[in-house]
mmCIF file of C-alpha atoms in Angstrom:
data_model
loop_
_atom_site.group_PDB
_atom_site.id
_atom_site.type_symbol
_atom_site.label_atom_id
_atom_site.label_comp_id
_atom_site.label_asym_id
_atom_site.label_seq_id
_atom_site.Cartn_x
_atom_site.Cartn_y
_atom_site.Cartn_z
ATOM 1 C CA MET A 1 0.000 0.000 0.000
ATOM 2 C CA LYS A 2 2.833 2.316 0.943
ATOM 3 C CA LYS A 3 4.538 1.539 -2.373
ATOM 4 C CA ILE A 4 1.365 2.366 -4.325
ATOM 5 C CA GLY A 5 1.067 5.679 -2.470
ATOM 6 C CA THR A 6 4.670 6.544 -3.239
ATOM 7 C CA LEU A 7 4.158 5.776 -6.947
ATOM 8 C CA LEU A 8 0.996 7.906 -7.037
ATOM 9 C CA ILE A 9 2.761 10.887 -5.489
ATOM 10 C CA ALA A 10 5.635 10.484 -7.938
ATOM 11 C CA ALA A 11 3.186 10.429 -10.847
ATOM 12 C CA ILE A 12 1.498 13.605 -9.614
ATOM 13 C CA LEU A 13 4.845 15.353 -9.213
ATOM 14 C CA VAL A 14 5.849 14.359 -12.750
ATOM 15 C CA THR A 15 2.531 15.685 -14.102
ATOM 16 C CA ILE A 16 2.919 18.995 -12.248
ATOM 17 C CA SER A 17 6.507 19.292 -13.447
ATOM 18 C CA CYS A 18 5.434 18.661 -17.050
ATOM 19 C CA ASN A 19 2.627 21.223 -16.794
ATOM 20 C CA ASP A 20 4.995 23.812 -15.326
ATOM 21 C CA GLY A 21 7.467 23.100 -18.087
ATOM 22 C CA ALA A 22 4.766 23.557 -20.716
ATOM 23 C CA LYS A 23 3.746 26.876 -19.142
ATOM 24 C CA ARG A 24 7.347 28.075 -19.092
ATOM 25 C CA LYS A 25 7.795 27.013 -22.694
ATOM 26 C CA ASP A 26 4.613 28.834 -23.685
ATOM 27 C CA TYR A 27 5.543 32.051 -21.850
ATOM 28 C CA ARG A 28 6.085 35.173 -23.912
ATOM 29 C CA PRO A 29 6.938 38.603 -22.480
ATOM 30 C CA THR A 30 4.696 41.571 -23.205
ATOM 31 C CA SER A 31 5.590 43.215 -26.505
ATOM 32 C CA ILE A 32 7.058 46.713 -26.598
ATOM 33 C CA GLY A 33 7.064 49.721 -28.890
ATOM 34 C CA ALA A 34 5.361 53.046 -29.490
ATOM 35 C CA ILE A 35 2.003 52.969 -31.269
ATOM 36 C CA ASN A 36 2.466 52.849 -35.063
ATOM 37 C CA SER A 37 6.200 52.171 -34.849
ATOM 38 C CA LEU A 38 7.628 49.454 -37.103
ATOM 39 C CA ALA A 39 10.965 47.657 -36.746
ATOM 40 C CA VAL A 40 12.376 46.851 -40.199
ATOM 41 C CA VAL A 41 15.092 44.189 -40.025
ATOM 42 C CA MET A 42 17.229 44.022 -43.170
ATOM 43 C CA ASP A 43 20.834 44.351 -44.296
ATOM 44 C CA LYS A 44 22.183 47.835 -44.927
ATOM 45 C CA GLN A 45 22.846 47.039 -48.589
ATOM 46 C CA LEU A 46 19.179 46.161 -49.184
ATOM 47 C CA TRP A 47 17.993 49.134 -47.108
ATOM 48 C CA GLU A 48 19.980 51.615 -49.182
ATOM 49 C CA GLY A 49 18.857 50.176 -52.524
ATOM 50 C CA PRO A 50 15.597 49.590 -54.439
ATOM 51 C CA VAL A 51 14.263 47.201 -51.776
ATOM 52 C CA GLY A 52 14.612 49.865 -49.075
ATOM 53 C CA ASP A 53 12.958 52.385 -51.386
ATOM 54 C CA LYS A 54 9.999 50.040 -51.815
ATOM 55 C CA VAL A 55 9.723 49.508 -48.056
ATOM 56 C CA ARG A 56 9.686 53.262 -47.391
ATOM 57 C CA GLU A 57 7.277 53.887 -50.244
ATOM 58 C CA THR A 58 4.883 51.244 -48.860
ATOM 59 C CA PHE A 59 5.110 51.419 -45.076
ATOM 60 C CA ALA A 60 5.884 55.126 -44.702
ATOM 61 C CA ALA A 61 3.304 56.193 -47.282
ATOM 62 C CA PRO A 62 1.321 59.343 -46.414
ATOM 63 C CA ILE A 63 -1.922 58.658 -44.515
ATOM 64 C CA LEU A 64 -5.054 59.682 -46.379
ATOM 65 C CA GLY A 65 -7.177 62.442 -44.912
ATOM 66 C CA LEU A 66 -4.647 64.283 -42.752
ATOM 67 C CA SER A 67 -3.930 68.004 -42.911
ATOM 68 C CA TRP A 68 -0.366 67.391 -44.092
ATOM 69 C CA GLU A 69 1.759 64.366 -44.941
ATOM 70 C CA GLU A 70 2.441 61.980 -42.060
ATOM 71 C CA PRO A 71 3.689 58.391 -42.519
ATOM 72 C CA LEU A 72 1.606 55.284 -42.025
ATOM 73 C CA PHE A 73 4.290 53.869 -39.680
ATOM 74 C CA THR A 74 7.375 55.335 -38.042
ATOM 75 C CA ILE A 75 10.124 53.036 -39.350
ATOM 76 C CA ASN A 76 13.111 51.978 -37.238
ATOM 77 C CA HIS A 77 15.629 50.204 -39.463
ATOM 78 C CA MET A 78 18.146 47.773 -38.005
ATOM 79 C CA PRO A 79 20.407 44.996 -39.343
ATOM 80 C CA ALA A 80 19.690 41.426 -38.256
ATOM 81 C CA LYS A 81 22.615 41.384 -35.797
ATOM 82 C CA VAL A 82 20.928 44.146 -33.762
ATOM 83 C CA PHE A 83 17.600 42.326 -33.608
ATOM 84 C CA THR A 84 18.401 40.498 -30.372
ATOM 85 C CA GLY A 85 17.527 40.627 -26.682
ATOM 86 C CA THR A 86 14.584 42.830 -25.720
ATOM 87 C CA VAL A 87 14.533 44.394 -29.198
ATOM 88 C CA ARG A 88 12.990 41.120 -30.409
ATOM 89 C CA ASN A 89 9.965 41.913 -28.249
ATOM 90 C CA THR A 90 8.982 44.776 -30.550
ATOM 91 C CA ARG A 91 5.284 44.520 -31.345
ATOM 92 C CA SER A 92 5.344 45.083 -35.144
ATOM 93 C CA VAL A 93 8.312 43.733 -37.110
ATOM 94 C CA LEU A 94 9.089 43.443 -40.819
ATOM 95 C CA VAL A 95 11.968 41.094 -41.700
ATOM 96 C CA ILE A 96 13.398 41.232 -45.235
ATOM 97 C CA ASP A 97 16.164 38.976 -46.470
ATOM 98 C CA GLN A 98 17.765 37.927 -49.741
ATOM 99 C CA ASP A 99 17.828 34.157 -49.423
ATOM 100 C CA SER A 100 17.576 30.878 -51.298
ATOM 101 C CA LEU A 101 13.841 30.924 -50.466
ATOM 102 C CA ASN A 102 11.098 32.905 -52.175
ATOM 103 C CA LEU A 103 8.300 33.521 -49.665
ATOM 104 C CA ALA A 104 6.132 36.005 -47.787
ATOM 105 C CA HIS A 105 4.229 35.232 -44.606
ATOM 106 C CA ILE A 106 3.063 36.654 -41.273
ATOM 107 C CA LYS A 107 3.857 35.057 -37.905
ATOM 108 C CA SER A 108 2.189 35.803 -34.577
ATOM 109 C CA ASP A 109 3.676 36.003 -31.073
ATOM 110 C CA VAL A 110 7.101 34.602 -31.965
ATOM 111 C CA TYR A 111 9.100 36.364 -29.234
ATOM 112 C CA ALA A 112 6.425 38.349 -27.354
ATOM 113 C CA ARG A 113 2.665 38.856 -27.030
ATOM 114 C CA PRO A 114 0.971 40.385 -28.874
ATOM 115 C CA GLN A 115 3.337 40.493 -31.836
ATOM 116 C CA ARG A 116 3.297 40.308 -35.621
ATOM 117 C CA ILE A 117 6.433 39.448 -37.559
ATOM 118 C CA SER A 118 6.087 39.690 -41.333
ATOM 119 C CA VAL A 119 8.825 37.885 -43.257
ATOM 120 C CA ILE A 120 9.651 38.693 -46.885
ATOM 121 C CA LYS A 121 12.341 36.698 -48.684
ATOM 122 C CA GLY A 122 13.507 36.374 -52.256
ATOM 123 C CA ARG A 123 16.397 34.963 -54.243
ATOM 124 C CA THR A 124 16.884 38.334 -55.922
ATOM 125 C CA GLU A 125 15.981 41.906 -55.121
ATOM 126 C CA GLU A 126 13.329 41.733 -57.832
ATOM 127 C CA GLU A 127 11.665 38.756 -56.117
ATOM 128 C CA ILE A 128 11.720 40.559 -52.762
ATOM 129 C CA ILE A 129 10.028 43.608 -54.298
ATOM 130 C CA GLU A 130 7.437 41.393 -56.015
ATOM 131 C CA ASN A 131 6.640 39.698 -52.704
ATOM 132 C CA LEU A 132 6.378 43.073 -51.005
ATOM 133 C CA GLU A 133 3.945 44.325 -53.615
ATOM 134 C CA ARG A 134 1.866 41.143 -53.438
ATOM 135 C CA LYS A 135 1.683 40.879 -49.666
ATOM 136 C CA SER A 136 1.867 44.504 -48.482
ATOM 137 C CA GLY A 137 -1.895 45.054 -48.213
ATOM 138 C CA GLU A 138 -2.318 42.063 -45.908
ATOM 139 C CA ILE A 139 0.774 42.967 -43.869
ATOM 140 C CA ILE A 140 -0.306 46.576 -43.345
ATOM 141 C CA ALA A 141 -3.799 45.457 -42.294
ATOM 142 C CA SER A 142 -2.283 42.981 -39.820
ATOM 143 C CA PHE A 143 0.026 45.614 -38.298
ATOM 144 C CA LYS A 144 -2.731 48.224 -38.138
ATOM 145 C CA ASN A 145 -5.200 45.859 -36.467
ATOM 146 C CA LEU A 146 -2.546 44.975 -33.894
ATOM 147 C CA GLU A 147 -1.872 48.656 -33.169
ATOM 148 C CA ILE A 148 -5.604 49.378 -32.882
ATOM 149 C CA ARG A 149 -6.008 46.586 -30.326
ATOM 150 C CA GLU A 150 -2.995 47.781 -28.352
ATOM 151 C CA THR A 151 -4.412 51.312 -28.288
ATOM 152 C CA GLN A 152 -7.783 49.997 -27.102
ATOM 153 C CA LYS A 153 -6.086 48.024 -24.310
ATOM 154 C CA ARG A 154 -4.558 51.236 -23.009
ATOM 155 C CA PHE A 155 -8.039 52.761 -22.685
ATOM 156 C CA LEU A 156 -8.839 50.202 -19.978
ATOM 157 C CA ARG A 157 -6.469 51.865 -17.503
ATOM 158 C CA SER A 158 -9.106 54.541 -16.784
ATOM 159 C CA LEU A 159 -12.484 54.265 -18.487
ATOM 160 C CA ASN A 160 -15.128 56.847 -19.239
ATOM 161 C CA LYS A 161 -18.305 55.899 -17.336
ATOM 162 C CA GLU A 162 -20.779 58.376 -18.842
ATOM 163 C CA LYS A 163 -24.004 56.953 -20.293
ATOM 164 C CA ALA A 164 -25.065 59.626 -22.802
ATOM 165 C CA LEU A 165 -24.568 57.369 -25.842
ATOM 166 C CA GLU A 166 -26.493 54.500 -24.247
ATOM 167 C CA GLU A 167 -29.333 56.765 -23.192
ATOM 168 C CA LYS A 168 -29.681 58.438 -26.584
ATOM 169 C CA PHE A 169 -28.826 55.695 -29.069
ATOM 170 C CA ASN A 170 -28.469 52.423 -27.124
ATOM 171 C CA ILE A 171 -24.812 52.202 -28.163
ATOM 172 C CA SER A 172 -21.570 52.467 -26.225
ATOM 173 C CA LEU A 173 -17.938 53.313 -26.912
ATOM 174 C CA THR A 174 -14.901 52.311 -24.866
ATOM 175 C CA MET A 175 -12.788 55.415 -24.277
ATOM 176 C CA PRO A 176 -10.488 56.937 -21.656
ATOM 177 C CA SER A 177 -12.028 58.883 -18.773
ATOM 178 C CA VAL A 178 -10.395 62.107 -20.006
ATOM 179 C CA TYR A 179 -13.190 62.348 -22.609
ATOM 180 C CA LYS A 180 -16.251 64.267 -21.352
ATOM 181 C CA VAL A 181 -19.753 64.820 -22.728
ATOM 182 C CA GLY A 182 -19.976 68.442 -23.856
ATOM 183 C CA LYS A 183 -23.335 68.532 -25.636
ATOM 184 C CA LYS A 184 -26.394 66.281 -25.640
ATOM 185 C CA GLU A 185 -29.376 66.976 -27.904
ATOM 186 C CA ASP A 186 -32.342 64.884 -29.102
ATOM 187 C CA ASN A 187 -30.333 63.237 -31.889
ATOM 188 C CA PHE A 188 -26.785 64.358 -31.190
ATOM 189 C CA VAL A 189 -24.060 63.714 -28.621
ATOM 190 C CA TRP A 190 -20.711 65.524 -28.588
ATOM 191 C CA ILE A 191 -17.842 64.190 -26.465
ATOM 192 C CA ASP A 192 -14.412 65.812 -26.350
ATOM 193 C CA ARG A 193 -11.082 66.022 -24.564
ATOM 194 C CA GLN A 194 -8.595 68.856 -24.232
ATOM 195 C CA ILE A 195 -5.120 68.417 -25.710
ATOM 196 C CA LEU A 196 -2.124 70.740 -25.568
ATOM 197 C CA LYS A 197 -3.056 72.870 -28.578
ATOM 198 C CA GLY A 198 -6.690 72.053 -29.159
ATOM 199 C CA THR A 199 -9.304 69.336 -28.802
ATOM 200 C CA MET A 200 -10.104 65.775 -29.855
ATOM 201 C CA ASN A 201 -13.788 65.230 -30.511
ATOM 202 C CA ILE A 202 -16.328 62.442 -30.963
ATOM 203 C CA ILE A 203 -19.869 63.014 -32.198
ATOM 204 C CA ALA A 204 -22.732 60.572 -32.718
ATOM 205 C CA TYR A 205 -26.137 60.844 -34.358
ATOM 206 C CA THR A 206 -28.540 58.767 -36.440
ATOM 207 C CA MET A 207 -29.976 58.980 -39.945
ATOM 208 C CA PRO A 208 -33.082 57.326 -41.452
ATOM 209 C CA TRP A 209 -32.594 53.782 -42.750
ATOM 210 C CA ASP A 210 -33.402 54.820 -46.337
ATOM 211 C CA SER A 211 -30.665 57.490 -46.455
ATOM 212 C CA PHE A 212 -28.033 57.198 -49.215
ATOM 213 C CA THR A 213 -30.093 55.193 -51.720
ATOM 214 C CA ASN A 214 -28.521 56.731 -54.823
ATOM 215 C CA ASP A 215 -25.034 55.401 -55.611
ATOM 216 C CA SER A 216 -24.344 58.180 -58.113
ATOM 217 C CA THR A 217 -24.769 60.881 -55.429
ATOM 218 C CA PHE A 218 -23.406 58.881 -52.480
ATOM 219 C CA VAL A 219 -20.350 61.012 -51.692
ATOM 220 C CA ARG A 220 -22.279 64.233 -52.265
ATOM 221 C CA ASP A 221 -25.027 63.021 -49.908
ATOM 222 C CA ILE A 222 -22.443 62.228 -47.208
ATOM 223 C CA VAL A 223 -21.020 65.747 -47.507
ATOM 224 C CA ARG A 224 -24.518 67.222 -47.362
ATOM 225 C CA MET A 225 -25.277 65.188 -44.231
ATOM 226 C CA ARG A 226 -22.074 66.279 -42.458
ATOM 227 C CA ASP A 227 -22.575 69.918 -43.396
ATOM 228 C CA SER A 228 -26.180 69.970 -42.158
ATOM 229 C CA ILE A 229 -25.121 68.424 -38.824
ATOM 230 C CA GLY A 230 -22.278 70.928 -38.546
ATOM 231 C CA GLN A 231 -24.593 73.850 -39.204
ATOM 232 C CA LYS A 232 -27.102 72.642 -36.611
ATOM 233 C CA TYR A 233 -24.802 71.461 -33.810
ATOM 234 C CA ILE A 234 -21.142 72.507 -34.310
ATOM 235 C CA PRO A 235 -20.723 76.287 -34.333
ATOM 236 C CA GLY A 236 -17.444 78.032 -35.016
ATOM 237 C CA PRO A 237 -16.012 81.108 -33.273
ATOM 238 C CA ASP A 238 -18.160 84.222 -32.933
ATOM 239 C CA VAL A 239 -17.414 86.577 -35.824
ATOM 240 C CA PRO A 240 -19.458 89.792 -36.125
ATOM 241 C CA GLY A 241 -21.670 89.724 -39.204
ATOM 242 C CA LYS A 242 -20.802 86.107 -40.124
ATOM 243 C CA THR A 243 -22.304 82.697 -39.483
ATOM 244 C CA THR A 244 -19.625 80.114 -38.655
ATOM 245 C CA PHE A 245 -20.047 76.354 -38.395
ATOM 246 C CA MET A 246 -18.287 73.130 -39.358
ATOM 247 C CA VAL A 247 -18.469 71.908 -42.959
ATOM 248 C CA THR A 248 -16.600 69.399 -45.108
ATOM 249 C CA GLU A 249 -13.655 70.968 -46.921
ATOM 250 C CA LYS A 250 -14.965 72.350 -50.187
ATOM 251 C CA ALA A 251 -11.781 71.979 -52.252
ATOM 252 C CA PHE A 252 -11.522 68.169 -52.104
ATOM 253 C CA ALA A 253 -14.039 65.352 -51.825
ATOM 254 C CA PRO A 254 -13.530 63.020 -48.823
ATOM 255 C CA TYR A 255 -12.225 59.469 -49.223
ATOM 256 C CA VAL A 256 -14.937 56.807 -48.874
ATOM 257 C CA PHE A 257 -14.284 53.089 -48.300
ATOM 258 C CA PRO A 258 -16.482 50.061 -47.556
ATOM 259 C CA ALA A 259 -16.019 48.844 -43.991
ATOM 260 C CA GLU A 260 -17.350 46.522 -41.317
ATOM 261 C CA VAL A 261 -17.849 47.835 -37.795
ATOM 262 C CA ALA A 262 -19.210 45.750 -34.899
ATOM 263 C CA GLY A 263 -20.117 43.026 -37.383
ATOM 264 C CA ARG A 264 -22.292 45.420 -39.406
ATOM 265 C CA LYS A 265 -21.859 46.789 -42.902
ATOM 266 C CA ALA A 266 -20.585 50.339 -42.869
ATOM 267 C CA VAL A 267 -18.658 52.943 -44.809
ATOM 268 C CA GLU A 268 -15.554 54.741 -43.624
ATOM 269 C CA VAL A 269 -15.134 58.386 -44.599
ATOM 270 C CA LYS A 270 -11.880 60.318 -44.196
ATOM 271 C CA GLY A 271 -11.269 63.930 -45.050
ATOM 272 C CA ILE A 272 -10.757 67.479 -43.844
ATOM 273 C CA TRP A 273 -13.290 69.619 -42.009
ATOM 274 C CA GLU A 274 -13.218 73.388 -42.040
ATOM 275 C CA ILE A 275 -15.183 76.245 -40.491
ATOM 276 C CA ASN A 276 -17.459 78.179 -42.787
ATOM 277 C CA ASN A 277 -16.382 81.849 -42.802
ATOM 278 C CA TYR A 278 -13.396 81.263 -40.502
ATOM 279 C CA PRO A 279 -9.817 79.927 -41.008
ATOM 280 C CA MET A 280 -9.984 76.700 -38.958
ATOM 281 C CA ALA A 281 -9.600 73.130 -40.229
ATOM 282 C CA GLY A 282 -8.503 69.612 -39.342
ATOM 283 C CA PRO A 283 -8.961 65.905 -40.157
ATOM 284 C CA PHE A 284 -12.009 63.742 -39.504
ATOM 285 C CA ILE A 285 -12.946 60.062 -39.713
ATOM 286 C CA THR A 286 -16.594 58.999 -39.919
ATOM 287 C CA TYR A 287 -18.329 55.614 -39.824
ATOM 288 C CA ILE A 288 -21.859 55.302 -41.177
ATOM 289 C CA ILE A 289 -23.096 51.975 -39.832
ATOM 290 C CA ASN A 290 -26.140 49.956 -40.888
ATOM 291 C CA ASP A 291 -28.326 49.203 -37.859
ATOM 292 C CA GLN A 292 -30.914 47.112 -39.667
ATOM 293 C CA GLU A 293 -32.566 45.887 -36.467
ATOM 294 C CA ASN A 294 -33.564 49.454 -35.589
ATOM 295 C CA ARG A 295 -34.015 50.591 -39.204
ATOM 296 C CA ARG A 296 -31.506 53.401 -38.935
ATOM 297 C CA LYS A 297 -27.990 54.477 -39.846
ATOM 298 C CA VAL A 298 -25.748 55.179 -36.863
ATOM 299 C CA VAL A 299 -23.120 57.831 -37.561
ATOM 300 C CA ILE A 300 -20.059 58.138 -35.330
ATOM 301 C CA GLU A 301 -17.248 60.555 -36.092
ATOM 302 C CA GLY A 302 -13.933 61.636 -34.655
ATOM 303 C CA PHE A 303 -12.273 64.929 -35.534
ATOM 304 C CA THR A 304 -9.285 66.868 -34.249
ATOM 305 C CA PHE A 305 -8.438 70.530 -33.918
ATOM 306 C CA ALA A 306 -4.700 70.905 -33.266
ATOM 307 C CA PRO A 307 -3.122 73.688 -35.335
ATOM 308 C CA ALA A 308 0.550 73.366 -36.306
ATOM 309 C CA THR A 309 0.671 69.895 -34.728
ATOM 310 C CA GLU A 310 1.089 66.399 -36.162
ATOM 311 C CA LYS A 311 -2.245 64.607 -35.912
ATOM 312 C CA ARG A 312 -1.590 60.966 -36.805
ATOM 313 C CA GLU A 313 -1.687 59.677 -33.240
ATOM 314 C CA PHE A 314 -4.744 61.781 -32.351
ATOM 315 C CA MET A 315 -6.718 60.424 -35.280
ATOM 316 C CA PHE A 316 -5.511 56.883 -34.639
ATOM 317 C CA GLU A 317 -6.805 57.068 -31.063
ATOM 318 C CA LEU A 318 -10.160 58.351 -32.302
ATOM 319 C CA GLU A 319 -10.377 55.539 -34.859
ATOM 320 C CA ALA A 320 -9.583 53.005 -32.137
ATOM 321 C CA ILE A 321 -12.373 54.442 -29.967
ATOM 322 C CA LEU A 322 -14.933 54.413 -32.770
ATOM 323 C CA LYS A 323 -14.137 50.772 -33.535
ATOM 324 C CA THR A 324 -15.141 49.737 -29.991
ATOM 325 C CA ILE A 325 -18.796 50.541 -30.678
ATOM 326 C CA ASN A 326 -21.340 48.132 -29.203
ATOM 327 C CA PHE A 327 -25.038 48.074 -29.981
ATOM 328 C CA GLY A 328 -27.220 47.646 -26.893
ATOM 329 C CA LYS A 329 -24.570 45.653 -25.005
ATOM 330 C CA GLY A 330 -22.883 48.155 -22.701
ATOM 331 C CA GLN A 331 -19.103 47.767 -22.498
ATOM 332 C CA VAL A 332 -18.979 43.980 -22.556
ATOM 333 C CA SER A 333 -16.248 44.134 -25.192
ATOM 334 C CA ASN A 334 -13.754 45.377 -22.612
ATOM 335 C CA LYS A 335 -12.962 41.815 -21.501
ATOM 336 C CA GLU A 336 -12.354 40.829 -25.102
ATOM 337 C CA ILE A 337 -10.027 43.810 -25.572
ATOM 338 C CA ALA A 338 -8.076 42.934 -22.421
ATOM 339 C CA GLN A 339 -7.654 39.312 -23.475
ATOM 340 C CA GLU A 340 -6.237 40.101 -26.914
#
């Protein structure tokens, strides 16, 4: 009996030891890096030639809809011999190598969590460039989604608890507590936060379900919608003898893309807002979301006023907030964000 007990204890200890070993093997440190930074690992010779030009052209391309040119990612180039130690824990990594292999793929959580490492190889520089061109759309989307999720995780440190969006529209957004409700009307909520040289803003309202039925006037109808909301709810500075309010920039049409938000069909609109009769302007991003259950379009928008200031990170934060939208569920998505 004593022998059986000894064997049983030994078996349990072996099992625990194996489980602990598996946990240690599965452990990954938390990834590091500023939001929208990208580590590019490639030899200096490739970096200074056509391959490096293609990388910069693709991953440091100007972002659409900003007041002036700002890159999609801030690139930190390094040779492979430097990509060691804690540097390997960088969240977004692009590895490019001239090799006997011809491939392009994306790996997750190789050295840290969360992490994306995109690997591009080719036997010649021409093959590397071809692989970059073929795979770049998928790679950029993967990096951007990772950065959005990381930004959303940071919101959880101190959450906004106000219920204006739930009370008015039965929707919710996950955002930092620094955002405050500034205006609440029958069909309009305006939330903002102060920044060093201006404000970051979120607005929400609804449109009838049968809005935007004519494809040929779709963009024009979006501009008309935004301008009417601006005239009604978003005044500009007081100027004697003039009426000032937010409108869509008149010189250029906004960019419009199909999108999916909270599992619903939507459109994404990016462009520049300006103040009618006053020299103020800045970027905006709008989502017009189909809420078929309630026979309405839900419109959520983020816009920034920050003169003489780079706005990429401001607009990225607003986009991350807008993409947390929940319909009639409160902030249940916060657990999902934290677990990513």
